[in-house]
PDB file of C-alpha atoms in Angstrom:
ATOM      1  CA  UNK R   1      19.357 -23.255  21.324  1.00 41.00           C
ATOM      2  CA  UNK R   2      17.730 -24.903  18.324  1.00 49.00           C
ATOM      3  CA  UNK R   3      19.909 -25.117  15.243  1.00 58.00           C
ATOM      4  CA  UNK R   4      17.604 -24.402  12.304  1.00 55.00           C
ATOM      5  CA  UNK R   5      20.215 -25.589   9.831  1.00 59.00           C
ATOM      6  CA  UNK R   6      19.660 -29.129  11.125  1.00 60.00           C
ATOM      7  CA  UNK R   7      15.853 -28.923  10.963  1.00 68.00           C
ATOM      8  CA  UNK R   8      13.984 -29.349   7.680  1.00 78.00           C
ATOM      9  CA  UNK R   9      10.365 -29.728   6.587  1.00 80.00           C
ATOM     10  CA  UNK R  10      10.800 -33.477   6.179  1.00 86.00           C
ATOM     11  CA  UNK R  11      11.425 -33.704   9.906  1.00 89.00           C
ATOM     12  CA  UNK R  12       8.416 -31.519  10.679  1.00 90.00           C
ATOM     13  CA  UNK R  13       6.188 -33.638   8.428  1.00 91.00           C
ATOM     14  CA  UNK R  14       7.492 -36.778  10.125  1.00 93.00           C
ATOM     15  CA  UNK R  15       6.814 -35.258  13.559  1.00 93.00           C
ATOM     16  CA  UNK R  16       3.209 -34.467  12.568  1.00 93.00           C
ATOM     17  CA  UNK R  17       2.638 -38.032  11.306  1.00 94.00           C
ATOM     18  CA  UNK R  18       4.256 -39.558  14.386  1.00 93.00           C
ATOM     19  CA  UNK R  19       1.937 -37.506  16.599  1.00 93.00           C
ATOM     20  CA  UNK R  20      -1.073 -38.625  14.537  1.00 93.00           C
ATOM     21  CA  UNK R  21      -0.210 -42.326  14.466  1.00 93.00           C
ATOM     22  CA  UNK R  22       1.769 -42.723  17.722  1.00 94.00           C
ATOM     23  CA  UNK R  23       3.424 -45.583  15.862  1.00 93.00           C
ATOM     24  CA  UNK R  24       6.704 -45.471  13.936  1.00 94.00           C
ATOM     25  CA  UNK R  25       5.769 -48.141  11.371  1.00 94.00           C
ATOM     26  CA  UNK R  26       2.375 -46.619  10.460  1.00 94.00           C
ATOM     27  CA  UNK R  27       3.883 -43.122  10.286  1.00 93.00           C
ATOM     28  CA  UNK R  28       6.580 -44.475   7.941  1.00 93.00           C
ATOM     29  CA  UNK R  29       3.949 -46.036   5.653  1.00 93.00           C
ATOM     30  CA  UNK R  30       2.036 -42.747   5.395  1.00 92.00           C
ATOM     31  CA  UNK R  31       5.242 -40.921   4.541  1.00 91.00           C
ATOM     32  CA  UNK R  32       6.260 -43.601   1.997  1.00 91.00           C
ATOM     33  CA  UNK R  33       9.567 -44.342   3.712  1.00 92.00           C
ATOM     34  CA  UNK R  34      10.917 -47.409   5.553  1.00 94.00           C
ATOM     35  CA  UNK R  35      10.472 -48.016   9.268  1.00 93.00           C
ATOM     36  CA  UNK R  36      14.251 -47.685   9.911  1.00 94.00           C
ATOM     37  CA  UNK R  37      14.275 -44.343   8.054  1.00 94.00           C
ATOM     38  CA  UNK R  38      11.404 -43.062  10.223  1.00 93.00           C
ATOM     39  CA  UNK R  39      13.186 -44.300  13.356  1.00 94.00           C
ATOM     40  CA  UNK R  40      16.258 -42.347  12.272  1.00 94.00           C
ATOM     41  CA  UNK R  41      14.178 -39.191  11.786  1.00 92.00           C
ATOM     42  CA  UNK R  42      12.632 -39.646  15.228  1.00 93.00           C
ATOM     43  CA  UNK R  43      16.111 -39.923  16.704  1.00 93.00           C
ATOM     44  CA  UNK R  44      17.142 -36.663  14.989  1.00 91.00           C
ATOM     45  CA  UNK R  45      13.976 -34.957  16.300  1.00 91.00           C
ATOM     46  CA  UNK R  46      14.793 -36.100  19.843  1.00 93.00           C
ATOM     47  CA  UNK R  47      18.284 -34.656  19.536  1.00 89.00           C
ATOM     48  CA  UNK R  48      16.982 -31.419  18.033  1.00 87.00           C
ATOM     49  CA  UNK R  49      14.388 -30.818  20.752  1.00 89.00           C
ATOM     50  CA  UNK R  50      16.378 -32.458  23.558  1.00 90.00           C
ATOM     51  CA  UNK R  51      13.308 -34.497  24.480  1.00 93.00           C
ATOM     52  CA  UNK R  52      12.200 -38.127  23.907  1.00 94.00           C
ATOM     53  CA  UNK R  53       8.958 -36.856  22.265  1.00 94.00           C
ATOM     54  CA  UNK R  54       7.461 -40.367  22.100  1.00 93.00           C
ATOM     55  CA  UNK R  55       7.854 -42.929  24.909  1.00 93.00           C
ATOM     56  CA  UNK R  56       6.701 -46.539  25.229  1.00 91.00           C
ATOM     57  CA  UNK R  57       3.982 -47.345  27.734  1.00 92.00           C
ATOM     58  CA  UNK R  58       1.969 -50.536  28.421  1.00 90.00           C
ATOM     59  CA  UNK R  59      -0.743 -49.129  26.137  1.00 89.00           C
ATOM     60  CA  UNK R  60       1.558 -48.047  23.321  1.00 89.00           C
ATOM     61  CA  UNK R  61       3.597 -44.971  22.399  1.00 91.00           C
ATOM     62  CA  UNK R  62       2.592 -41.718  24.120  1.00 94.00           C
ATOM     63  CA  UNK R  63       3.712 -38.127  23.403  1.00 94.00           C
ATOM     64  CA  UNK R  64       5.651 -36.284  26.055  1.00 94.00           C
ATOM     65  CA  UNK R  65       4.482 -32.969  27.423  1.00 94.00           C
ATOM     66  CA  UNK R  66       7.043 -31.264  25.189  1.00 94.00           C
ATOM     67  CA  UNK R  67       5.763 -33.095  22.105  1.00 93.00           C
ATOM     68  CA  UNK R  68       2.158 -32.143  22.855  1.00 94.00           C
ATOM     69  CA  UNK R  69       3.167 -28.494  23.235  1.00 94.00           C
ATOM     70  CA  UNK R  70       5.024 -28.570  19.895  1.00 92.00           C
ATOM     71  CA  UNK R  71       2.199 -30.133  17.881  1.00 92.00           C
ATOM     72  CA  UNK R  72       0.128 -27.023  17.059  1.00 93.00           C
ATOM     73  CA  UNK R  73       3.107 -24.738  16.344  1.00 92.00           C
ATOM     74  CA  UNK R  74       4.578 -27.367  14.001  1.00 91.00           C
ATOM     75  CA  UNK R  75       1.253 -27.775  12.189  1.00 91.00           C
ATOM     76  CA  UNK R  76       0.998 -23.974  11.889  1.00 90.00           C
ATOM     77  CA  UNK R  77       4.426 -23.875  10.231  1.00 89.00           C
ATOM     78  CA  UNK R  78       3.389 -26.636   7.816  1.00 88.00           C
ATOM     79  CA  UNK R  79       0.143 -24.817   6.928  1.00 86.00           C
ATOM     80  CA  UNK R  80       2.036 -21.584   6.278  1.00 86.00           C
ATOM     81  CA  UNK R  81       4.582 -23.410   4.132  1.00 83.00           C
ATOM     82  CA  UNK R  82       1.797 -25.005   2.108  1.00 80.00           C
ATOM     83  CA  UNK R  83       0.187 -21.588   1.613  1.00 76.00           C
ATOM     84  CA  UNK R  84       3.484 -20.100   0.431  1.00 76.00           C
ATOM     85  CA  UNK R  85       4.221 -22.919  -2.004  1.00 76.00           C
ATOM     86  CA  UNK R  86       0.805 -23.393  -3.559  1.00 70.00           C
ATOM     87  CA  UNK R  87      -0.060 -21.790  -6.892  1.00 66.00           C
ATOM     88  CA  UNK R  88      -1.451 -18.239  -6.801  1.00 66.00           C
ATOM     89  CA  UNK R  89      -5.201 -17.808  -6.919  1.00 68.00           C
ATOM     90  CA  UNK R  90      -6.734 -17.846 -10.380  1.00 80.00           C
ATOM     91  CA  UNK R  91      -7.712 -14.479 -11.840  1.00 86.00           C
ATOM     92  CA  UNK R  92     -11.354 -14.251 -12.918  1.00 92.00           C
ATOM     93  CA  UNK R  93     -11.873 -11.131 -15.061  1.00 94.00           C
ATOM     94  CA  UNK R  94     -15.661 -11.474 -14.927  1.00 94.00           C
ATOM     95  CA  UNK R  95     -15.737 -10.926 -11.160  1.00 94.00           C
ATOM     96  CA  UNK R  96     -12.498  -9.036 -10.474  1.00 93.00           C
ATOM     97  CA  UNK R  97     -12.533  -5.490  -9.041  1.00 92.00           C
ATOM     98  CA  UNK R  98      -8.883  -4.931  -9.969  1.00 93.00           C
ATOM     99  CA  UNK R  99      -7.712  -1.381 -10.725  1.00 94.00           C
ATOM    100  CA  UNK R 100      -4.979  -0.870 -13.324  1.00 96.00           C
ATOM    101  CA  UNK R 101      -3.002   2.335 -13.793  1.00 95.00           C
ATOM    102  CA  UNK R 102      -1.515   2.867 -17.258  1.00 96.00           C
ATOM    103  CA  UNK R 103       0.972   5.555 -18.250  1.00 93.00           C
ATOM    104  CA  UNK R 104       0.503   6.671 -21.845  1.00 91.00           C
ATOM    105  CA  UNK R 105       0.442   9.702 -24.127  1.00 84.00           C
ATOM    106  CA  UNK R 106      -2.324  11.253 -26.226  1.00 84.00           C
ATOM    107  CA  UNK R 107      -1.340   8.826 -28.978  1.00 87.00           C
ATOM    108  CA  UNK R 108      -2.162   5.850 -26.749  1.00 92.00           C
ATOM    109  CA  UNK R 109      -5.424   7.455 -25.603  1.00 91.00           C
ATOM    110  CA  UNK R 110      -6.518   8.170 -29.167  1.00 89.00           C
ATOM    111  CA  UNK R 111      -5.477   4.975 -30.913  1.00 92.00           C
ATOM    112  CA  UNK R 112      -5.373   2.122 -28.378  1.00 95.00           C
ATOM    113  CA  UNK R 113      -7.423   3.094 -25.333  1.00 96.00           C
ATOM    114  CA  UNK R 114     -10.928   3.128 -26.906  1.00 95.00           C
ATOM    115  CA  UNK R 115     -10.506  -0.409 -28.267  1.00 95.00           C
ATOM    116  CA  UNK R 116      -8.944  -1.594 -25.026  1.00 97.00           C
ATOM    117  CA  UNK R 117     -11.765  -0.149 -22.907  1.00 97.00           C
ATOM    118  CA  UNK R 118     -14.389  -1.730 -25.175  1.00 96.00           C
ATOM    119  CA  UNK R 119     -12.722  -5.114 -24.813  1.00 96.00           C
ATOM    120  CA  UNK R 120     -12.221  -4.838 -21.046  1.00 96.00           C
ATOM    121  CA  UNK R 121     -15.807  -3.686 -20.454  1.00 95.00           C
ATOM    122  CA  UNK R 122     -17.099  -6.745 -22.296  1.00 95.00           C
ATOM    123  CA  UNK R 123     -14.842  -9.234 -20.521  1.00 96.00           C
ATOM    124  CA  UNK R 124     -14.367  -7.619 -17.104  1.00 96.00           C
ATOM    125  CA  UNK R 125     -17.126  -5.105 -16.336  1.00 95.00           C
ATOM    126  CA  UNK R 126     -15.963  -4.411 -12.759  1.00 95.00           C
ATOM    127  CA  UNK R 127     -12.330  -3.637 -13.577  1.00 95.00           C
ATOM    128  CA  UNK R 128     -11.112  -0.016 -13.417  1.00 95.00           C
ATOM    129  CA  UNK R 129      -8.652   1.517 -15.899  1.00 96.00           C
ATOM    130  CA  UNK R 130      -6.870   4.730 -14.899  1.00 95.00           C
ATOM    131  CA  UNK R 131      -4.621   6.568 -17.375  1.00 94.00           C
ATOM    132  CA  UNK R 132      -1.806   8.926 -16.423  1.00 90.00           C
ATOM    133  CA  UNK R 133       0.786  10.828 -18.409  1.00 83.00           C
ATOM    134  CA  UNK R 134       4.210   9.141 -18.512  1.00 78.00           C
ATOM    135  CA  UNK R 135       6.906  10.892 -16.524  1.00 66.00           C
ATOM    136  CA  UNK R 136      10.152   9.706 -18.060  1.00 54.00           C
ATOM    137  CA  UNK R 137      12.155  10.912 -15.082  1.00 57.00           C
ATOM    138  CA  UNK R 138      10.591   8.399 -12.693  1.00 76.00           C
ATOM    139  CA  UNK R 139       9.040   5.655 -14.836  1.00 78.00           C
ATOM    140  CA  UNK R 140      11.243   2.899 -13.430  1.00 79.00           C
ATOM    141  CA  UNK R 141      10.567   3.885  -9.805  1.00 82.00           C
ATOM    142  CA  UNK R 142       6.830   4.228 -10.414  1.00 85.00           C
ATOM    143  CA  UNK R 143       6.700   0.744 -11.935  1.00 87.00           C
ATOM    144  CA  UNK R 144       8.742  -0.791  -9.142  1.00 83.00           C
ATOM    145  CA  UNK R 145       6.597   0.901  -6.467  1.00 84.00           C
ATOM    146  CA  UNK R 146       3.449  -0.261  -8.312  1.00 86.00           C
ATOM    147  CA  UNK R 147       2.245   3.320  -8.700  1.00 88.00           C
ATOM    148  CA  UNK R 148       1.648   2.386 -12.338  1.00 92.00           C
ATOM    149  CA  UNK R 149       1.177  -1.050 -13.900  1.00 95.00           C
ATOM    150  CA  UNK R 150       2.166  -0.499 -17.522  1.00 96.00           C
ATOM    151  CA  UNK R 151       3.871   2.101 -19.711  1.00 94.00           C
ATOM    152  CA  UNK R 152       2.773   2.476 -23.325  1.00 94.00           C
ATOM    153  CA  UNK R 153       4.739   4.616 -25.747  1.00 91.00           C
ATOM    154  CA  UNK R 154       7.323   4.750 -28.507  1.00 90.00           C
ATOM    155  CA  UNK R 155      10.451   2.831 -27.605  1.00 88.00           C
ATOM    156  CA  UNK R 156      12.724   5.495 -29.100  1.00 83.00           C
ATOM    157  CA  UNK R 157      11.284   8.079 -26.726  1.00 82.00           C
ATOM    158  CA  UNK R 158      10.855   6.053 -23.542  1.00 84.00           C
ATOM    159  CA  UNK R 159      14.511   4.970 -23.248  1.00 80.00           C
ATOM    160  CA  UNK R 160      13.544   1.991 -21.103  1.00 84.00           C
ATOM    161  CA  UNK R 161      16.088   0.497 -18.665  1.00 85.00           C
ATOM    162  CA  UNK R 162      17.412  -2.849 -19.859  1.00 86.00           C
ATOM    163  CA  UNK R 163      15.937  -4.847 -16.959  1.00 89.00           C
ATOM    164  CA  UNK R 164      12.328  -3.841 -17.666  1.00 91.00           C
ATOM    165  CA  UNK R 165      10.157  -6.219 -19.685  1.00 94.00           C
ATOM    166  CA  UNK R 166       8.598  -4.883 -22.867  1.00 94.00           C
ATOM    167  CA  UNK R 167       6.837  -6.098 -26.015  1.00 95.00           C
ATOM    168  CA  UNK R 168       6.481  -4.405 -29.398  1.00 95.00           C
ATOM    169  CA  UNK R 169       2.834  -3.766 -30.238  1.00 95.00           C
ATOM    170  CA  UNK R 170       3.025  -2.156 -33.704  1.00 95.00           C
ATOM    171  CA  UNK R 171       4.896   0.642 -35.488  1.00 93.00           C
ATOM    172  CA  UNK R 172       4.076   4.030 -36.964  1.00 93.00           C
ATOM    173  CA  UNK R 173       5.684   6.661 -39.182  1.00 90.00           C
ATOM    174  CA  UNK R 174       5.606  10.459 -39.401  1.00 90.00           C
ATOM    175  CA  UNK R 175       3.497  12.198 -42.083  1.00 92.00           C
ATOM    176  CA  UNK R 176       1.860  15.604 -42.527  1.00 92.00           C
ATOM    177  CA  UNK R 177      -1.757  16.641 -42.843  1.00 94.00           C
ATOM    178  CA  UNK R 178      -3.033  19.828 -44.442  1.00 95.00           C
ATOM    179  CA  UNK R 179      -6.330  21.468 -45.349  1.00 94.00           C
ATOM    180  CA  UNK R 180      -7.805  19.552 -48.289  1.00 92.00           C
ATOM    181  CA  UNK R 181      -7.977  22.673 -50.506  1.00 91.00           C
ATOM    182  CA  UNK R 182      -4.648  24.139 -49.370  1.00 91.00           C
ATOM    183  CA  UNK R 183      -3.386  25.676 -52.621  1.00 83.00           C
ATOM    184  CA  UNK R 184       0.131  24.721 -53.585  1.00 82.00           C
ATOM    185  CA  UNK R 185       0.402  21.802 -51.171  1.00 86.00           C
ATOM    186  CA  UNK R 186       0.228  18.482 -52.979  1.00 85.00           C
ATOM    187  CA  UNK R 187       0.489  14.888 -51.747  1.00 86.00           C
ATOM    188  CA  UNK R 188       4.252  15.335 -51.672  1.00 87.00           C
ATOM    189  CA  UNK R 189       6.217  18.507 -50.958  1.00 87.00           C
ATOM    190  CA  UNK R 190       9.897  19.344 -51.024  1.00 90.00           C
ATOM    191  CA  UNK R 191      11.972  19.972 -47.935  1.00 92.00           C
ATOM    192  CA  UNK R 192      12.208  23.659 -48.886  1.00 91.00           C
ATOM    193  CA  UNK R 193       8.401  23.899 -49.046  1.00 91.00           C
ATOM    194  CA  UNK R 194       8.049  22.074 -45.744  1.00 92.00           C
ATOM    195  CA  UNK R 195      10.357  24.526 -44.002  1.00 92.00           C
ATOM    196  CA  UNK R 196       8.662  27.584 -45.531  1.00 92.00           C
ATOM    197  CA  UNK R 197       5.079  26.636 -44.580  1.00 93.00           C
ATOM    198  CA  UNK R 198       3.635  27.695 -41.233  1.00 95.00           C
ATOM    199  CA  UNK R 199       3.170  24.700 -38.988  1.00 94.00           C
ATOM    200  CA  UNK R 200       1.150  23.660 -35.983  1.00 94.00           C
ATOM    201  CA  UNK R 201       2.976  21.778 -33.232  1.00 90.00           C
ATOM    202  CA  UNK R 202       1.416  19.428 -30.656  1.00 85.00           C
ATOM    203  CA  UNK R 203       3.635  19.825 -27.608  1.00 79.00           C
ATOM    204  CA  UNK R 204       2.523  16.559 -25.964  1.00 69.00           C
ATOM    205  CA  UNK R 205       3.185  14.429 -29.051  1.00 65.00           C
ATOM    206  CA  UNK R 206       6.752  13.325 -28.397  1.00 57.00           C
ATOM    207  CA  UNK R 207       6.995  11.338 -31.659  1.00 62.00           C
ATOM    208  CA  UNK R 208       6.261  14.530 -33.608  1.00 64.00           C
ATOM    209  CA  UNK R 209       7.871  17.198 -31.482  1.00 65.00           C
ATOM    210  CA  UNK R 210      11.080  15.394 -30.594  1.00 74.00           C
ATOM    211  CA  UNK R 211      11.813  13.117 -33.562  1.00 79.00           C
ATOM    212  CA  UNK R 212      11.140  15.721 -36.239  1.00 84.00           C
ATOM    213  CA  UNK R 213      12.961  18.455 -34.327  1.00 83.00           C
ATOM    214  CA  UNK R 214      15.895  16.110 -33.702  1.00 82.00           C
ATOM    215  CA  UNK R 215      16.179  15.306 -37.427  1.00 85.00           C
ATOM    216  CA  UNK R 216      15.997  18.969 -38.436  1.00 88.00           C
ATOM    217  CA  UNK R 217      18.596  19.987 -35.863  1.00 89.00           C
ATOM    218  CA  UNK R 218      21.030  17.372 -37.198  1.00 88.00           C
ATOM    219  CA  UNK R 219      20.652  18.954 -40.641  1.00 89.00           C
ATOM    220  CA  UNK R 220      21.048  22.467 -39.224  1.00 91.00           C
ATOM    221  CA  UNK R 221      17.467  23.277 -40.252  1.00 90.00           C
ATOM    222  CA  UNK R 222      14.492  24.877 -38.508  1.00 89.00           C
ATOM    223  CA  UNK R 223      10.792  24.830 -39.391  1.00 91.00           C
ATOM    224  CA  UNK R 224       8.336  27.695 -38.954  1.00 92.00           C
ATOM    225  CA  UNK R 225       6.124  26.891 -35.970  1.00 92.00           C
ATOM    226  CA  UNK R 226       3.187  29.307 -35.930  1.00 95.00           C
ATOM    227  CA  UNK R 227       0.875  27.606 -33.415  1.00 94.00           C
ATOM    228  CA  UNK R 228       1.526  25.292 -30.459  1.00 92.00           C
ATOM    229  CA  UNK R 229      -1.298  23.317 -28.813  1.00 89.00           C
ATOM    230  CA  UNK R 230      -1.010  20.943 -25.845  1.00 84.00           C
ATOM    231  CA  UNK R 231      -2.798  17.861 -27.276  1.00 78.00           C
ATOM    232  CA  UNK R 232      -4.487  16.224 -30.256  1.00 81.00           C
ATOM    233  CA  UNK R 233      -7.997  17.408 -29.465  1.00 81.00           C
ATOM    234  CA  UNK R 234      -8.047  20.735 -31.349  1.00 87.00           C
ATOM    235  CA  UNK R 235      -5.153  20.154 -33.752  1.00 90.00           C
ATOM    236  CA  UNK R 236      -6.899  18.562 -36.782  1.00 92.00           C
ATOM    237  CA  UNK R 237      -9.834  20.976 -36.628  1.00 92.00           C
ATOM    238  CA  UNK R 238      -7.442  23.945 -36.568  1.00 94.00           C
ATOM    239  CA  UNK R 239      -5.454  22.610 -39.530  1.00 95.00           C
ATOM    240  CA  UNK R 240      -8.688  21.943 -41.473  1.00 95.00           C
ATOM    241  CA  UNK R 241      -9.558  25.681 -41.446  1.00 94.00           C
ATOM    242  CA  UNK R 242      -6.090  27.265 -41.779  1.00 94.00           C
ATOM    243  CA  UNK R 243      -2.991  27.219 -43.966  1.00 94.00           C
ATOM    244  CA  UNK R 244      -0.980  25.187 -41.491  1.00 94.00           C
ATOM    245  CA  UNK R 245       0.864  21.892 -41.773  1.00 95.00           C
ATOM    246  CA  UNK R 246       0.792  19.358 -38.964  1.00 94.00           C
ATOM    247  CA  UNK R 247       3.348  16.550 -38.654  1.00 91.00           C
ATOM    248  CA  UNK R 248       2.075  13.579 -36.682  1.00 89.00           C
ATOM    249  CA  UNK R 249       1.994   9.755 -36.635  1.00 90.00           C
ATOM    250  CA  UNK R 250       0.373   8.292 -39.718  1.00 91.00           C
ATOM    251  CA  UNK R 251      -2.188   6.148 -37.863  1.00 92.00           C
ATOM    252  CA  UNK R 252      -3.527   9.298 -36.192  1.00 90.00           C
ATOM    253  CA  UNK R 253      -3.414  11.221 -39.468  1.00 92.00           C
ATOM    254  CA  UNK R 254      -5.492   8.575 -41.255  1.00 91.00           C
ATOM    255  CA  UNK R 255      -8.186   8.851 -38.580  1.00 89.00           C
ATOM    256  CA  UNK R 256      -8.182  12.675 -38.761  1.00 91.00           C
ATOM    257  CA  UNK R 257      -8.639  12.625 -42.533  1.00 91.00           C
ATOM    258  CA  UNK R 258     -11.798  10.527 -42.184  1.00 89.00           C
ATOM    259  CA  UNK R 259     -13.429  13.022 -39.816  1.00 86.00           C
ATOM    260  CA  UNK R 260     -12.288  16.370 -41.257  1.00 90.00           C
ATOM    261  CA  UNK R 261     -11.615  17.975 -44.669  1.00 94.00           C
ATOM    262  CA  UNK R 262      -7.917  17.157 -44.588  1.00 95.00           C
ATOM    263  CA  UNK R 263      -5.390  15.474 -46.868  1.00 94.00           C
ATOM    264  CA  UNK R 264      -2.272  13.419 -46.277  1.00 93.00           C
ATOM    265  CA  UNK R 265       1.087  14.891 -47.249  1.00 92.00           C
ATOM    266  CA  UNK R 266       4.257  12.815 -47.269  1.00 90.00           C
ATOM    267  CA  UNK R 267       7.082  14.321 -45.235  1.00 85.00           C
ATOM    268  CA  UNK R 268      10.067  15.300 -47.402  1.00 85.00           C
ATOM    269  CA  UNK R 269      12.633  13.400 -45.355  1.00 82.00           C
ATOM    270  CA  UNK R 270      13.142   9.730 -44.702  1.00 80.00           C
ATOM    271  CA  UNK R 271      12.291   8.825 -41.130  1.00 83.00           C
ATOM    272  CA  UNK R 272      12.106   5.152 -40.097  1.00 85.00           C
ATOM    273  CA  UNK R 273       9.096   3.441 -38.589  1.00 89.00           C
ATOM    274  CA  UNK R 274       8.988   3.694 -34.794  1.00 90.00           C
ATOM    275  CA  UNK R 275       7.939   0.833 -32.511  1.00 93.00           C
ATOM    276  CA  UNK R 276       5.081   1.410 -30.087  1.00 94.00           C
ATOM    277  CA  UNK R 277       5.638  -0.803 -27.028  1.00 95.00           C
ATOM    278  CA  UNK R 278       4.159  -1.813 -23.685  1.00 96.00           C
ATOM    279  CA  UNK R 279       6.564  -2.113 -20.748  1.00 94.00           C
ATOM    280  CA  UNK R 280       6.275  -3.425 -17.206  1.00 95.00           C
ATOM    281  CA  UNK R 281       8.426  -4.304 -14.216  1.00 93.00           C
ATOM    282  CA  UNK R 282       9.627  -7.937 -13.846  1.00 93.00           C
ATOM    283  CA  UNK R 283       8.089  -7.955 -10.361  1.00 88.00           C
ATOM    284  CA  UNK R 284       4.643  -8.111 -12.013  1.00 90.00           C
ATOM    285  CA  UNK R 285       5.548 -10.522 -14.789  1.00 91.00           C
ATOM    286  CA  UNK R 286       3.796 -13.578 -13.271  1.00 88.00           C
ATOM    287  CA  UNK R 287       0.879 -11.693 -11.691  1.00 90.00           C
ATOM    288  CA  UNK R 288      -2.269 -13.350 -13.187  1.00 92.00           C
ATOM    289  CA  UNK R 289      -4.269 -10.096 -13.353  1.00 94.00           C
ATOM    290  CA  UNK R 290      -1.338  -8.252 -14.904  1.00 95.00           C
ATOM    291  CA  UNK R 291      -0.816 -11.029 -17.442  1.00 94.00           C
ATOM    292  CA  UNK R 292      -4.492 -10.866 -18.392  1.00 96.00           C
ATOM    293  CA  UNK R 293      -4.387  -7.107 -19.047  1.00 97.00           C
ATOM    294  CA  UNK R 294      -1.236  -7.447 -21.144  1.00 97.00           C
ATOM    295  CA  UNK R 295      -2.968 -10.119 -23.219  1.00 96.00           C
ATOM    296  CA  UNK R 296      -5.886  -7.757 -23.872  1.00 97.00           C
ATOM    297  CA  UNK R 297      -3.504  -4.995 -24.974  1.00 97.00           C
ATOM    298  CA  UNK R 298      -1.737  -7.440 -27.282  1.00 96.00           C
ATOM    299  CA  UNK R 299      -5.035  -8.544 -28.834  1.00 95.00           C
ATOM    300  CA  UNK R 300      -6.127  -4.951 -29.447  1.00 96.00           C
ATOM    301  CA  UNK R 301      -2.706  -4.091 -30.881  1.00 95.00           C
ATOM    302  CA  UNK R 302      -2.820  -7.056 -33.257  1.00 94.00           C
ATOM    303  CA  UNK R 303      -6.063  -5.650 -34.661  1.00 92.00           C
ATOM    304  CA  UNK R 304      -4.403  -2.267 -35.142  1.00 89.00           C
ATOM    305  CA  UNK R 305      -1.256  -3.774 -36.648  1.00 84.00           C
ATOM    306  CA  UNK R 306      -3.175  -5.986 -39.084  1.00 76.00           C
ATOM    307  CA  UNK R 307      -5.327  -3.103 -40.293  1.00 63.00           C
ATOM    308  CA  UNK R 308      -3.651  -1.341 -43.272  1.00 49.00           C
ATOM    309  CA  UNK R 309      -2.781   2.234 -42.470  1.00 45.00           C
ATOM    310  CA  UNK R 310      -5.029   3.573 -45.221  1.00 43.00           C
ATOM    311  CA  UNK R 311      -7.991   1.549 -43.894  1.00 41.00           C
ATOM    312  CA  UNK R 312      -7.725   2.410 -40.174  1.00 37.00           C
ATOM    313  CA  UNK R 313     -11.032   3.065 -38.457  1.00 37.00           C
TER     314      UNK R 313
END
């Protein structure tokens, strides 16, 4: 029985050259080793296969029947090894039909996705982008199983496992918006006023719903939630025509103010800035297509991060 521990690719390469040249010296030259070294390898091959492999005849060295039968299988192994070891194929965004699945919230869809889609459409018109809602209960498994390619969200909310790769894209803070002519509500309000005013809550906005609620609970406080909506779509238009306050990330608030008769109101409690990140599984770290998409997200995020919050468009 062949002992694979005593057989290496050097021996297989030498066998292939010996079969090509049918001459130990010429095979040694092509392999850039000495004739004695090649003779030693041939001896090891003979022991391994229990066959002389090459024998002398009046017309030179000739392969045995066993050697001739081994030639194609050995060359197949060498071709497969070369295929395994060579660099992965280059990714060409202009011609790729790759499909990427991103997990992100309304915040990502509103702030990042439009710029990302514009950039991808210009550089890679055949690529597909699918967006799903993040499911924090199975994010790690979905990444590992390649059901999703990237997760985009606030680091404080995602609670990413330590072994996942992630990069900070930019940060954001919590503010309020109110109807522009809301009597009695100025650019800054007290905590007592904040708690007394009726408020609209976006249930899908984890940065608003969870961070603000968590802070209030720690203080033993509770705000007056009058209306709950599932996403950003109707929220600013509802606030613009009612006496409601809406707490939400500042970058979103700045955009809402530009499109509706709203004003910015500073929240009456000190919350830190929260990092918005992109995360992926290490299994995809060196994937050329995956690397390309991450680069596009980073470029778009740099534009967002460099743009002052009061000049966002």
